[in-house]
């Protein structure tokens, strides 16, 4: 037990207090496959305490004796049940108006009672996402730390659980160039436990990960499954994994070798596509553990400058979206995600760019059902510490967590490894390594990034080049765009990953006046006119579906919002440009999936 003197002198004033939390990193290796598993929700009200000076980590608040205040005989600065009752999941910025701009550490605490349901049960805590650095303490003991603000992570609690437990979680959302994103973004830095928190109860041996996909070999009939198992007790039961896809009459077994089982089977699935988002029930069984997932089979590839879905040329009629809501911040709900896709469908989209970080896992599940293609992205945004190996490790870990989370989602066709980073040597190495890591983990998808200039060396590495260009807005002269597109020979498909202009919904005026809806609509018309006949442009995802919070946007029209949304932040009011893009997509869709109008 720490004495008061030790606490104040040694701990509170030590500047190396973070060292003790540097170990026990939680990463993609402990992530447990989640889809359709029964889980015990820990959502609900937690006690919440802000801690701007990190006193809790310095003085080890979780070790504070768990006693009523009238029983205490030494002063205390924190009581786990003395914080504000706060809902989880949520962002503290939108729940507590006084913490709107708060950046720093905050503590969440709640009681968890536990009774095992079967012998040998193993229990994992799963956090859907917490922004950004999360430290977990159970019954006063530090158990581990995760970095990354938008991917899920799991931590095994089994050995530390009692009947009555105190779970304390410290979440820190400070911006830093060692993190991803770095210090400077064009979106709001929400903080907190903002996706589901839950317990998974698993048998001693269980299925850790499952990846099922159509092998992109052009036959459209080779299905592969890779299963990773976690074995606490070997030699007790048969080390066999079974895969069955009843609708395809597939039922096969494979032995577990060094913790893995692999299947390569022939089948004739109806291919998944936006026109026919067919999903197959797949069942994987290993000893006492069973997983069911609904998986679509499709092949995405490039040929020269073409993008091919199931062997047929494809044009991506898209829109970019942020995970941002005026009421919920970055916490979202199934209803809101469905509304977002409904708005994208109304616009005529077959594709959505989920920018600039991994969105809720529900998005890809719903897109699978609806037949919407997705671009999912890592938050390697503008400037981060590209020379720092720890920053790279963090980026690669987030990439692997994202890929493992959404591997079985047919809707996801592109992993984007970043957005608008200047082409330096360190960045080139960093991004090339991420590209290789993505390809190694996932042989069946394309890897892209949103680049800012066409001479970017990274463009030579990527499968698909995203280009963000704002001719008509940051750059008033369209001549540069015309010249660039005419002279560029990318040799691979390009998507206009961003373009657009800002307008305050309801503000009308001459087409020459910035921030009017007319100006914005005109930029869309010009952009469409200039880009539509360029044969290597295989997709278009203007910036952006909804206006979103951005503290760096403070002019009279913006007032804390980036106003490039086709729809205002109320998610209802459409601006004129919505109709312009809708009309373009109507024409393109009528011309068929295949060719651009010029072909
Ligand atoms: C960009 C960025 C995006 C910004 C957008 C803008 O190029 O990728 O994050 O929000 O421009 O509105 O300036």
Short mmCIF file of C-alpha atoms in Angstrom, two decimals, residues 304-487:
data_model
loop_
_atom_site.label_atom_id
_atom_site.label_comp_id
_atom_site.label_asym_id
_atom_site.label_seq_id
_atom_site.Cartn_x
_atom_site.Cartn_y
_atom_site.Cartn_z
CA UNK A 304 -4.93 -1.70 -66.57
CA UNK A 305 -6.94 1.38 -65.68
CA UNK A 306 -10.12 -0.60 -65.10
CA UNK A 307 -11.73 -1.69 -61.88
CA UNK A 308 -13.48 -5.02 -62.19
CA UNK A 309 -16.14 -6.46 -59.93
CA UNK A 310 -16.77 -10.13 -60.68
CA UNK A 311 -14.91 -9.66 -63.94
CA UNK A 312 -17.07 -6.74 -65.10
CA UNK A 313 -15.95 -3.10 -65.37
CA UNK A 314 -17.15 -0.97 -62.52
CA UNK A 315 -17.60 2.75 -61.93
CA UNK A 316 -17.85 3.82 -58.31
CA UNK A 317 -20.65 6.35 -57.87
CA UNK A 318 -19.70 7.43 -54.40
CA UNK A 319 -19.76 9.93 -51.60
CA UNK A 320 -17.40 10.45 -48.65
CA UNK A 321 -18.71 10.38 -45.09
CA UNK A 322 -17.39 11.17 -41.63
CA UNK A 323 -18.69 9.46 -38.52
CA UNK A 324 -19.97 12.67 -37.01
CA UNK A 325 -23.29 13.62 -35.54
CA UNK A 326 -24.29 16.93 -33.99
CA UNK A 327 -25.96 15.10 -31.13
CA UNK A 328 -23.88 11.93 -30.65
CA UNK A 329 -20.46 13.02 -31.94
CA UNK A 330 -18.57 9.97 -33.12
CA UNK A 331 -20.83 7.57 -31.26
CA UNK A 332 -23.41 6.31 -33.70
CA UNK A 333 -26.37 3.97 -33.88
CA UNK A 334 -27.67 1.42 -36.31
CA UNK A 335 -30.51 3.78 -37.17
CA UNK A 336 -28.13 6.60 -38.07
CA UNK A 337 -25.94 4.32 -40.18
CA UNK A 338 -28.98 3.05 -42.05
CA UNK A 339 -30.09 6.64 -42.61
CA UNK A 340 -26.64 7.49 -44.00
CA UNK A 341 -26.83 4.63 -46.48
CA UNK A 342 -30.41 5.56 -47.40
CA UNK A 343 -29.22 9.10 -48.18
CA UNK A 344 -26.32 7.74 -50.25
CA UNK A 345 -28.73 5.47 -52.16
CA UNK A 346 -31.06 8.39 -52.76
CA UNK A 347 -28.08 10.19 -54.27
CA UNK A 348 -27.61 7.23 -56.61
CA UNK A 349 -24.46 5.83 -55.01
CA UNK A 350 -23.20 2.30 -55.27
CA UNK A 351 -20.18 3.16 -53.12
CA UNK A 352 -19.28 5.07 -49.95
CA UNK A 353 -15.88 6.23 -48.75
CA UNK A 354 -15.76 5.85 -44.95
CA UNK A 355 -13.23 8.59 -44.18
CA UNK A 356 -10.75 9.13 -42.37
CA UNK A 357 -10.62 6.29 -39.79
CA UNK A 358 -12.38 2.98 -39.25
CA UNK A 359 -16.11 3.57 -38.80
CA UNK A 360 -18.43 1.42 -36.69
CA UNK A 361 -18.33 -2.25 -37.66
CA UNK A 362 -22.08 -2.05 -38.21
CA UNK A 363 -21.46 0.03 -41.32
CA UNK A 364 -19.86 -2.80 -43.28
CA UNK A 365 -22.41 -5.31 -41.98
CA UNK A 366 -25.26 -3.13 -43.24
CA UNK A 367 -23.46 -2.35 -46.52
CA UNK A 368 -23.12 -6.11 -47.09
CA UNK A 369 -26.90 -6.44 -46.82
CA UNK A 370 -27.69 -3.41 -48.95
CA UNK A 371 -25.11 -4.02 -51.67
CA UNK A 372 -23.04 -0.88 -51.16
CA UNK A 373 -19.32 -0.96 -51.91
CA UNK A 374 -16.99 0.53 -49.32
CA UNK A 375 -13.61 2.16 -48.99
CA UNK A 376 -12.34 1.83 -45.40
CA UNK A 377 -9.47 3.98 -44.18
CA UNK A 378 -6.69 4.24 -41.64
CA UNK A 379 -6.19 7.59 -39.90
CA UNK A 380 -2.74 8.24 -41.35
CA UNK A 381 -3.83 11.80 -42.04
CA UNK A 382 -1.51 14.57 -43.18
CA UNK A 383 1.49 14.84 -40.86
CA UNK A 384 2.31 12.09 -38.41
CA UNK A 385 5.72 11.09 -37.07
CA UNK A 386 6.64 8.95 -40.08
CA UNK A 387 10.19 8.38 -38.84
CA UNK A 388 9.03 6.94 -35.51
CA UNK A 389 8.93 3.12 -35.38
CA UNK A 390 6.32 3.21 -32.59
CA UNK A 391 4.00 5.30 -34.73
CA UNK A 392 4.45 2.79 -37.53
CA UNK A 393 3.73 -0.09 -35.16
CA UNK A 394 0.56 1.66 -34.04
CA UNK A 395 -0.53 2.23 -37.67
CA UNK A 396 0.15 -1.35 -38.67
CA UNK A 397 -1.69 -2.63 -35.62
CA UNK A 398 -4.74 -0.50 -36.41
CA UNK A 399 -4.61 -1.78 -39.98
CA UNK A 400 -4.57 -5.40 -38.81
CA UNK A 401 -7.35 -4.80 -36.29
CA UNK A 402 -9.46 -3.27 -39.02
CA UNK A 403 -8.76 -6.02 -41.53
CA UNK A 404 -9.47 -8.75 -38.98
CA UNK A 405 -12.68 -7.02 -37.94
CA UNK A 406 -14.10 -6.62 -41.45
CA UNK A 407 -12.37 -9.35 -43.44
CA UNK A 408 -15.60 -11.23 -44.14
CA UNK A 409 -17.45 -8.18 -45.41
CA UNK A 410 -17.86 -8.40 -49.19
CA UNK A 411 -18.86 -4.74 -49.32
CA UNK A 412 -15.35 -3.63 -48.37
CA UNK A 413 -13.38 -3.56 -51.62
CA UNK A 414 -10.62 -1.09 -50.74
CA UNK A 415 -8.37 -0.59 -47.74
CA UNK A 416 -7.08 2.97 -47.75
CA UNK A 417 -3.83 3.34 -45.87
CA UNK A 418 -4.01 7.10 -45.50
CA UNK A 419 -4.93 10.56 -46.68
CA UNK A 420 -2.96 13.50 -48.10
CA UNK A 421 0.52 12.95 -46.73
CA UNK A 422 3.41 14.88 -48.22
CA UNK A 423 5.78 12.69 -50.24
CA UNK A 424 8.91 12.45 -48.06
CA UNK A 425 11.30 9.51 -47.82
CA UNK A 426 10.13 8.55 -44.30
CA UNK A 427 6.50 8.72 -45.37
CA UNK A 428 7.20 6.69 -48.50
CA UNK A 429 8.78 3.89 -46.44
CA UNK A 430 6.01 4.05 -43.84
CA UNK A 431 3.22 3.84 -46.41
CA UNK A 432 4.94 1.22 -48.56
CA UNK A 433 5.30 -0.97 -45.46
CA UNK A 434 1.62 -0.48 -44.65
CA UNK A 435 0.75 -1.41 -48.23
CA UNK A 436 2.73 -4.64 -47.92
CA UNK A 437 1.19 -5.43 -44.54
CA UNK A 438 -2.32 -4.98 -45.97
CA UNK A 439 -1.58 -7.21 -48.95
CA UNK A 440 -0.11 -9.90 -46.74
CA UNK A 441 -3.07 -9.94 -44.40
CA UNK A 442 -5.65 -9.71 -47.17
CA UNK A 443 -4.92 -11.11 -50.63
CA UNK A 444 -8.44 -10.45 -51.91
CA UNK A 445 -8.80 -6.68 -51.76
CA UNK A 446 -7.34 -3.54 -53.30
CA UNK A 447 -5.16 -1.12 -51.40
CA UNK A 448 -5.39 2.62 -52.02
CA UNK A 449 -4.64 5.96 -50.40
CA UNK A 450 -5.99 9.43 -51.00
CA UNK A 451 -3.09 11.39 -52.48
CA UNK A 452 -2.85 15.09 -52.95
CA UNK A 453 -0.66 15.27 -56.05
CA UNK A 454 -0.41 12.92 -58.97
CA UNK A 455 3.42 12.85 -58.80
CA UNK A 456 3.27 11.13 -55.42
CA UNK A 457 5.70 8.17 -55.42
CA UNK A 458 3.19 6.18 -53.44
CA UNK A 459 0.92 6.18 -56.51
CA UNK A 460 3.30 3.68 -58.11
CA UNK A 461 2.86 1.29 -55.21
CA UNK A 462 -0.93 1.40 -54.75
CA UNK A 463 -3.52 -0.74 -56.55
CA UNK A 464 -5.90 2.19 -56.89
CA UNK A 465 -4.90 5.85 -56.71
CA UNK A 466 -7.19 8.16 -54.79
CA UNK A 467 -6.76 11.80 -55.64
CA UNK A 468 -8.13 14.67 -53.56
CA UNK A 469 -8.46 17.83 -55.62
CA UNK A 470 -10.33 21.04 -54.86
CA UNK A 471 -10.28 22.90 -58.16
CA UNK A 472 -13.07 25.42 -57.96
CA UNK A 473 -12.63 25.87 -54.21
CA UNK A 474 -9.10 26.08 -52.73
CA UNK A 475 -7.81 26.47 -56.27
CA UNK A 476 -10.16 28.73 -58.22
CA UNK A 477 -8.82 27.92 -61.67
CA UNK A 478 -10.10 24.73 -63.33
CA UNK A 479 -7.48 24.93 -66.08
CA UNK A 480 -4.97 23.16 -63.84
CA UNK A 481 -7.34 20.21 -63.44
CA UNK A 482 -8.00 19.95 -67.16
CA UNK A 483 -4.25 19.94 -67.87
CA UNK A 484 -3.45 17.48 -65.10
CA UNK A 485 -6.06 14.96 -66.21
CA UNK A 486 -5.10 15.28 -69.85
CA UNK A 487 -1.42 14.71 -69.27
#
